[in-house]
Structures are given as structure tokens and as C-alpha cells.
PDB file of C-alpha atoms in Angstrom:
ATOM      1  CA  UNK A 113      -7.795   1.984   9.401  1.00  0.00           C
ATOM      2  CA  UNK A 114      -4.103   2.955   9.172  1.00  0.00           C
ATOM      3  CA  UNK A 115      -2.558   4.372  12.111  1.00  0.00           C
ATOM      4  CA  UNK A 116       0.762   6.576  12.972  1.00  0.00           C
ATOM      5  CA  UNK A 117       2.155   4.494  15.981  1.00  0.00           C
ATOM      6  CA  UNK A 118       4.774   6.129  17.815  1.00  0.00           C
ATOM      7  CA  UNK A 119       7.219   3.649  19.735  1.00  0.00           C
ATOM      8  CA  UNK A 120       8.659   4.495  22.468  1.00  0.00           C
ATOM      9  CA  UNK A 121      11.663   2.289  23.055  1.00  0.00           C
ATOM     10  CA  UNK A 122      15.526   2.344  24.326  1.00  0.00           C
ATOM     11  CA  UNK A 123      18.703   3.931  22.451  1.00  0.00           C
ATOM     12  CA  UNK A 124      21.205   2.105  24.756  1.00  0.00           C
ATOM     13  CA  UNK A 125      23.527  -0.381  23.152  1.00  0.00           C
ATOM     14  CA  UNK A 126      23.914  -2.152  26.280  1.00  0.00           C
ATOM     15  CA  UNK A 127      20.569  -3.890  26.691  1.00  0.00           C
ATOM     16  CA  UNK A 128      19.842  -7.705  26.289  1.00  0.00           C
ATOM     17  CA  UNK A 129      19.436  -8.756  22.468  1.00  0.00           C
ATOM     18  CA  UNK A 130      16.040  -9.688  23.451  1.00  0.00           C
ATOM     19  CA  UNK A 131      14.562  -6.438  23.560  1.00  0.00           C
ATOM     20  CA  UNK A 132      16.104  -5.447  20.316  1.00  0.00           C
ATOM     21  CA  UNK A 133      14.854  -8.421  18.600  1.00  0.00           C
ATOM     22  CA  UNK A 134      11.255  -7.205  20.204  1.00  0.00           C
ATOM     23  CA  UNK A 135      11.083  -3.996  18.863  1.00  0.00           C
ATOM     24  CA  UNK A 136      12.321  -5.378  15.159  1.00  0.00           C
ATOM     25  CA  UNK A 137       9.256  -7.908  15.403  1.00  0.00           C
ATOM     26  CA  UNK A 138       6.881  -4.433  16.701  1.00  0.00           C
ATOM     27  CA  UNK A 139       8.152  -2.961  13.557  1.00  0.00           C
ATOM     28  CA  UNK A 140       7.521  -5.734  11.167  1.00  0.00           C
ATOM     29  CA  UNK A 141       4.135  -6.094  12.830  1.00  0.00           C
ATOM     30  CA  UNK A 142       3.381  -2.580  12.282  1.00  0.00           C
ATOM     31  CA  UNK A 143       4.026  -2.803   8.528  1.00  0.00           C
ATOM     32  CA  UNK A 144       1.992  -5.975   8.055  1.00  0.00           C
ATOM     33  CA  UNK A 145      -0.762  -3.987   9.252  1.00  0.00           C
ATOM     34  CA  UNK A 146      -0.465  -1.154   7.469  1.00  0.00           C
ATOM     35  CA  UNK A 147       0.589   1.419   9.777  1.00  0.00           C
ATOM     36  CA  UNK A 148       3.205   3.862   9.929  1.00  0.00           C
ATOM     37  CA  UNK A 149       6.050   4.418  12.493  1.00  0.00           C
ATOM     38  CA  UNK A 150       6.770   7.524  14.296  1.00  0.00           C
ATOM     39  CA  UNK A 151       9.997   6.926  16.430  1.00  0.00           C
ATOM     40  CA  UNK A 152      12.941   8.832  18.209  1.00  0.00           C
ATOM     41  CA  UNK A 153      15.161   9.273  15.051  1.00  0.00           C
ATOM     42  CA  UNK A 154      18.381   7.357  16.290  1.00  0.00           C
ATOM     43  CA  UNK A 155      19.496   4.269  14.177  1.00  0.00           C
ATOM     44  CA  UNK A 156      20.943   2.363  17.143  1.00  0.00           C
ATOM     45  CA  UNK A 157      19.517  -0.080  19.839  1.00  0.00           C
ATOM     46  CA  UNK A 158      15.715  -0.716  19.861  1.00  0.00           C
ATOM     47  CA  UNK A 159      15.149   2.463  18.293  1.00  0.00           C
ATOM     48  CA  UNK A 160      16.803   1.563  14.848  1.00  0.00           C
ATOM     49  CA  UNK A 161      15.588  -1.960  14.744  1.00  0.00           C
ATOM     50  CA  UNK A 162      12.033  -1.178  15.049  1.00  0.00           C
ATOM     51  CA  UNK A 163      12.555   1.525  12.346  1.00  0.00           C
ATOM     52  CA  UNK A 164      14.601  -1.138   9.931  1.00  0.00           C
ATOM     53  CA  UNK A 165      11.677  -3.610  10.356  1.00  0.00           C
ATOM     54  CA  UNK A 166       9.097  -1.478   9.799  1.00  0.00           C
ATOM     55  CA  UNK A 167      10.904  -0.016   6.487  1.00  0.00           C
ATOM     56  CA  UNK A 168      11.711  -3.923   5.620  1.00  0.00           C
ATOM     57  CA  UNK A 169       7.954  -4.310   5.868  1.00  0.00           C
ATOM     58  CA  UNK A 170       7.057  -1.342   3.212  1.00  0.00           C
ATOM     59  CA  UNK A 171       5.750   0.832   6.060  1.00  0.00           C
ATOM     60  CA  UNK A 172       6.626   4.903   6.084  1.00  0.00           C
ATOM     61  CA  UNK A 173       8.892   5.771   8.972  1.00  0.00           C
ATOM     62  CA  UNK A 174       9.495   9.080  10.678  1.00  0.00           C
ATOM     63  CA  UNK A 175      12.208   9.718  12.935  1.00  0.00           C
ATOM     64  CA  UNK A 176      12.206  12.856  15.317  1.00  0.00           C
ATOM     65  CA  UNK A 177      15.632  13.872  16.832  1.00  0.00           C
ATOM     66  CA  UNK A 178      16.685  16.786  19.080  1.00  0.00           C
ATOM     67  CA  UNK A 179      19.500  18.584  17.746  1.00  0.00           C
ATOM     68  CA  UNK A 180      21.898  17.931  20.604  1.00  0.00           C
ATOM     69  CA  UNK A 181      21.499  14.018  20.070  1.00  0.00           C
ATOM     70  CA  UNK A 182      22.061  13.879  16.187  1.00  0.00           C
ATOM     71  CA  UNK A 183      25.877  12.845  16.855  1.00  0.00           C
ATOM     72  CA  UNK A 184      25.129  11.136  19.778  1.00  0.00           C
ATOM     73  CA  UNK A 185      22.525   8.714  19.075  1.00  0.00           C
ATOM     74  CA  UNK A 186      23.601   8.640  15.518  1.00  0.00           C
ATOM     75  CA  UNK A 187      20.326   9.622  13.549  1.00  0.00           C
ATOM     76  CA  UNK A 188      18.828   7.364  11.248  1.00  0.00           C
ATOM     77  CA  UNK A 189      19.119   9.058   7.781  1.00  0.00           C
ATOM     78  CA  UNK A 190      17.196   6.336   6.436  1.00  0.00           C
ATOM     79  CA  UNK A 191      13.799   7.578   7.701  1.00  0.00           C
ATOM     80  CA  UNK A 192      11.414   8.345   5.061  1.00  0.00           C
ATOM     81  CA  UNK A 193      11.390  11.812   6.873  1.00  0.00           C
ATOM     82  CA  UNK A 194      13.616  12.929   9.848  1.00  0.00           C
ATOM     83  CA  UNK A 195      12.879  15.822  11.723  1.00  0.00           C
ATOM     84  CA  UNK A 196      15.367  17.628  13.972  1.00  0.00           C
ATOM     85  CA  UNK A 197      13.727  19.531  16.750  1.00  0.00           C
ATOM     86  CA  UNK A 198      15.599  22.135  19.143  1.00  0.00           C
ATOM     87  CA  UNK A 199      15.430  19.904  22.152  1.00  0.00           C
ATOM     88  CA  UNK A 200      13.844  17.175  23.963  1.00  0.00           C
ATOM     89  CA  UNK A 201      10.771  19.066  24.604  1.00  0.00           C
ATOM     90  CA  UNK A 202       9.956  19.894  21.164  1.00  0.00           C
ATOM     91  CA  UNK A 203      10.586  16.446  20.374  1.00  0.00           C
ATOM     92  CA  UNK A 204       8.027  14.873  22.650  1.00  0.00           C
ATOM     93  CA  UNK A 205       5.750  17.643  21.279  1.00  0.00           C
ATOM     94  CA  UNK A 206       6.280  16.737  17.383  1.00  0.00           C
ATOM     95  CA  UNK A 207       6.050  12.974  18.247  1.00  0.00           C
ATOM     96  CA  UNK A 208       2.800  13.307  19.963  1.00  0.00           C
ATOM     97  CA  UNK A 209       1.306  15.496  17.198  1.00  0.00           C
ATOM     98  CA  UNK A 210       2.437  13.168  14.423  1.00  0.00           C
ATOM     99  CA  UNK A 211       0.844  10.063  16.511  1.00  0.00           C
ATOM    100  CA  UNK A 212      -2.457   8.539  16.461  1.00  0.00           C
ATOM    101  CA  UNK A 213      -1.384   5.359  18.772  1.00  0.00           C
ATOM    102  CA  UNK A 214       1.573   4.805  21.174  1.00  0.00           C
ATOM    103  CA  UNK A 215       3.389   1.843  21.817  1.00  0.00           C
ATOM    104  CA  UNK A 216       5.920   1.766  25.150  1.00  0.00           C
ATOM    105  CA  UNK A 217       8.857  -1.141  24.683  1.00  0.00           C
ATOM    106  CA  UNK A 218      11.184  -1.994  27.453  1.00  0.00           C
ATOM    107  CA  UNK A 219      13.588   1.417  27.971  1.00  0.00           C
ATOM    108  CA  UNK A 220      15.342   3.642  30.254  1.00  0.00           C
ATOM    109  CA  UNK A 221      14.222   6.914  32.090  1.00  0.00           C
ATOM    110  CA  UNK A 222      13.967   8.663  28.606  1.00  0.00           C
ATOM    111  CA  UNK A 223      11.234   6.050  27.396  1.00  0.00           C
ATOM    112  CA  UNK A 224       9.555   6.259  30.987  1.00  0.00           C
ATOM    113  CA  UNK A 225       9.668  10.169  30.477  1.00  0.00           C
ATOM    114  CA  UNK A 226       7.556   9.927  27.407  1.00  0.00           C
ATOM    115  CA  UNK A 227       5.382   7.279  28.726  1.00  0.00           C
ATOM    116  CA  UNK A 228       4.545   9.193  31.849  1.00  0.00           C
ATOM    117  CA  UNK A 229       3.656  12.456  29.768  1.00  0.00           C
ATOM    118  CA  UNK A 230       1.291  10.684  27.503  1.00  0.00           C
ATOM    119  CA  UNK A 231       0.054   8.184  30.071  1.00  0.00           C
ATOM    120  CA  UNK A 232      -0.738  11.622  32.404  1.00  0.00           C
ATOM    121  CA  UNK A 233      -2.379  13.394  29.500  1.00  0.00           C
ATOM    122  CA  UNK A 234      -4.870  10.573  28.757  1.00  0.00           C
ATOM    123  CA  UNK A 235      -6.060  10.001  32.287  1.00  0.00           C
ATOM    124  CA  UNK A 236      -6.832  13.781  32.489  1.00  0.00           C
ATOM    125  CA  UNK A 237      -8.724  13.601  29.051  1.00  0.00           C
ATOM    126  CA  UNK A 238      -6.490  15.678  27.157  1.00  0.00           C
ATOM    127  CA  UNK A 239      -6.125  12.776  24.251  1.00  0.00           C
ATOM    128  CA  UNK A 240      -8.054   9.812  23.531  1.00  0.00           C
ATOM    129  CA  UNK A 241      -4.798   8.240  21.628  1.00  0.00           C
ATOM    130  CA  UNK A 242      -4.460   4.407  22.441  1.00  0.00           C
ATOM    131  CA  UNK A 243      -1.504   3.609  24.684  1.00  0.00           C
ATOM    132  CA  UNK A 244      -0.190   0.269  25.041  1.00  0.00           C
ATOM    133  CA  UNK A 245       3.107  -1.202  27.273  1.00  0.00           C
ATOM    134  CA  UNK A 246       4.670  -4.317  25.203  1.00  0.00           C
ATOM    135  CA  UNK A 247       6.622  -6.130  27.925  1.00  0.00           C
ATOM    136  CA  UNK A 248       7.066  -9.530  27.325  1.00  0.00           C
ATOM    137  CA  UNK A 249       9.986 -10.519  29.924  1.00  0.00           C
ATOM    138  CA  UNK A 250       8.422  -8.558  32.671  1.00  0.00           C
ATOM    139  CA  UNK A 251      10.979  -5.166  32.623  1.00  0.00           C
ATOM    140  CA  UNK A 252       8.006  -2.933  33.828  1.00  0.00           C
ATOM    141  CA  UNK A 253       6.473  -5.557  36.610  1.00  0.00           C
ATOM    142  CA  UNK A 254       7.696  -3.456  39.073  1.00  0.00           C
ATOM    143  CA  UNK A 255       6.460  -0.404  37.535  1.00  0.00           C
ATOM    144  CA  UNK A 256       3.087  -1.976  37.420  1.00  0.00           C
ATOM    145  CA  UNK A 257       3.364  -2.901  41.085  1.00  0.00           C
ATOM    146  CA  UNK A 258       4.255   0.812  41.992  1.00  0.00           C
ATOM    147  CA  UNK A 259       1.461   2.300  40.270  1.00  0.00           C
ATOM    148  CA  UNK A 260      -1.027  -0.370  42.065  1.00  0.00           C
ATOM    149  CA  UNK A 261       0.704   0.607  45.292  1.00  0.00           C
ATOM    150  CA  UNK A 262       0.222   4.377  44.488  1.00  0.00           C
ATOM    151  CA  UNK A 263      -3.510   4.244  43.775  1.00  0.00           C
ATOM    152  CA  UNK A 264      -3.966   1.855  46.760  1.00  0.00           C
ATOM    153  CA  UNK A 265      -2.573   4.525  48.755  1.00  0.00           C
ATOM    154  CA  UNK A 266      -4.370   7.317  47.318  1.00  0.00           C
ATOM    155  CA  UNK A 267      -1.782   8.697  45.168  1.00  0.00           C
ATOM    156  CA  UNK A 268      -3.498   7.830  41.827  1.00  0.00           C
ATOM    157  CA  UNK A 269      -6.926   6.762  40.826  1.00  0.00           C
ATOM    158  CA  UNK A 270      -7.895   3.396  39.655  1.00  0.00           C
ATOM    159  CA  UNK A 271      -8.847   4.655  36.398  1.00  0.00           C
ATOM    160  CA  UNK A 272      -5.174   4.994  35.387  1.00  0.00           C
ATOM    161  CA  UNK A 273      -5.268   1.795  34.418  1.00  0.00           C
ATOM    162  CA  UNK A 274      -8.120   2.138  32.350  1.00  0.00           C
ATOM    163  CA  UNK A 275      -5.754   4.659  30.268  1.00  0.00           C
ATOM    164  CA  UNK A 276      -3.136   2.136  29.273  1.00  0.00           C
ATOM    165  CA  UNK A 277      -3.223  -1.450  27.694  1.00  0.00           C
ATOM    166  CA  UNK A 278      -0.504  -4.234  29.057  1.00  0.00           C
ATOM    167  CA  UNK A 279       0.566  -7.086  26.916  1.00  0.00           C
ATOM    168  CA  UNK A 280       3.502  -9.296  26.469  1.00  0.00           C
ATOM    169  CA  UNK A 281       2.088 -10.551  22.721  1.00  0.00           C
ATOM    170  CA  UNK A 282       3.429  -8.392  19.869  1.00  0.00           C
ATOM    171  CA  UNK A 283      -0.050  -9.398  17.883  1.00  0.00           C
ATOM    172  CA  UNK A 284      -2.233  -8.378  20.982  1.00  0.00           C
ATOM    173  CA  UNK A 285      -0.584  -4.783  21.362  1.00  0.00           C
ATOM    174  CA  UNK A 286      -1.467  -4.074  17.788  1.00  0.00           C
ATOM    175  CA  UNK A 287      -5.261  -5.380  18.516  1.00  0.00           C
ATOM    176  CA  UNK A 288      -5.474  -3.196  21.475  1.00  0.00           C
ATOM    177  CA  UNK A 289      -3.912  -0.025  19.473  1.00  0.00           C
ATOM    178  CA  UNK A 290      -6.157  -0.690  16.767  1.00  0.00           C
ATOM    179  CA  UNK A 291      -9.312  -0.699  19.238  1.00  0.00           C
ATOM    180  CA  UNK A 292     -11.429   2.470  19.635  1.00  0.00           C
ATOM    181  CA  UNK A 293     -10.388   3.224  23.144  1.00  0.00           C
ATOM    182  CA  UNK A 294     -13.159   5.483  25.071  1.00  0.00           C
ATOM    183  CA  UNK A 295     -12.359   8.837  26.402  1.00  0.00           C
ATOM    184  CA  UNK A 296     -11.103   9.102  29.802  1.00  0.00           C
ATOM    185  CA  UNK A 297     -13.478  11.703  31.345  1.00  0.00           C
ATOM    186  CA  UNK A 298     -11.650  13.815  34.232  1.00  0.00           C
ATOM    187  CA  UNK A 299     -13.043  14.859  37.100  1.00  0.00           C
ATOM    188  CA  UNK A 300     -12.489  18.234  39.060  1.00  0.00           C
ATOM    189  CA  UNK A 301     -10.465  16.308  41.793  1.00  0.00           C
ATOM    190  CA  UNK A 302      -8.206  14.889  38.672  1.00  0.00           C
ATOM    191  CA  UNK A 303      -7.316  18.338  38.167  1.00  0.00           C
ATOM    192  CA  UNK A 304      -7.161  19.337  42.096  1.00  0.00           C
ATOM    193  CA  UNK A 305      -4.753  16.812  42.754  1.00  0.00           C
ATOM    194  CA  UNK A 306      -0.900  16.879  42.146  1.00  0.00           C
ATOM    195  CA  UNK A 307      -0.779  13.194  41.638  1.00  0.00           C
ATOM    196  CA  UNK A 308      -2.739  11.494  39.365  1.00  0.00           C
TER     197      UNK A 308
END
């Protein structure tokens, strides 16, 4: 079944070109599998690469960008649909609403913010949309270690890892997104704790 896949990734132009190539590979695979793309709406760096590759493969692309970043990030006018929101919070809500699944590529604090919001909501059982981190170069290895340490110390429950797939392979990332992932049932303790 075709999915609207939201891809969270970098818009920085100062990153290693391997990450831009990974974004393009992900966009091409998305199109090959008949999915559509929801992204951050910029034409630069990884964000632009994933959208261009998806369109080149025949996929429909939707870009969602806040008004304040239209000129800063250089909005991608080639999207089939470009949604301009009032702010970053509205942007994330619109991307969430339009998406059936989430793919996270290497990125900075904006990407991490998006990842954690979707990850937290999945742990709390607020949605059952698949979430996959694609990281072939180990950018997120320290994050994985941090989250493991938080769970070991009781700041997070072990089931946080049930809420996310982690892979170094583009095909495997899409295999994971396409699988039906079970809803995570939150317990009263999950809601009672400030940290998940």
C-alpha cells in the first residue's frame, strides 16, 4: 500500500556529501516503491536532494515550510504542493498530519527535535505510524548510546526501542516502514513520568 513518507533530514550545506547522496538514494527508493514524500520544503542540502530524487522517480512531493524560512532555506517551488505555515510548530503538525510513516536521516538539532517529538508520541501510544532511523555512517551512534544509558538509569523505559527501527540500509529502512508495526500501549506510569 502506498505511504506518505515524511523524511526528516538536514538542510545544512556544510555537511559531508555522503549524507546528501544518502538522501537522494532514499528519495529514489521511495519513488521506486510507489510512495509519496512529505518533507521540510527546502531545496537545499539533504532536504532538496530527497525531494528531487523522489520527483525524478515519479513520486508526488509535498513540502511544508514555515513562512520565516521561505527565503532563508530557499523554498522548493518544484514540489507538487508547497505548504507555507505560520511557524515551526505548525509546520511539524502539518507534516505529521499528512504522513503515514517517518524516516529520519542524519541531521542537526531541527532533525533531532522532529525525531524526538514523533518518537515520544509513539511511545505514549498517541500514534502507531512507523518510525525508522536510517544511519549508515553512525552519526546517531552517540544518541543510541545515550538513550540506552537513560533506560539503564530508569529515565526511560526499555520499550522506547520498540517504537523505532534503526538501520544502515536504505532498502531495509523502507521494508521497516512498510511493515505493520504494533501500537505501543502506554501505561499510567508512562504518563506519570516527566521522562519517557
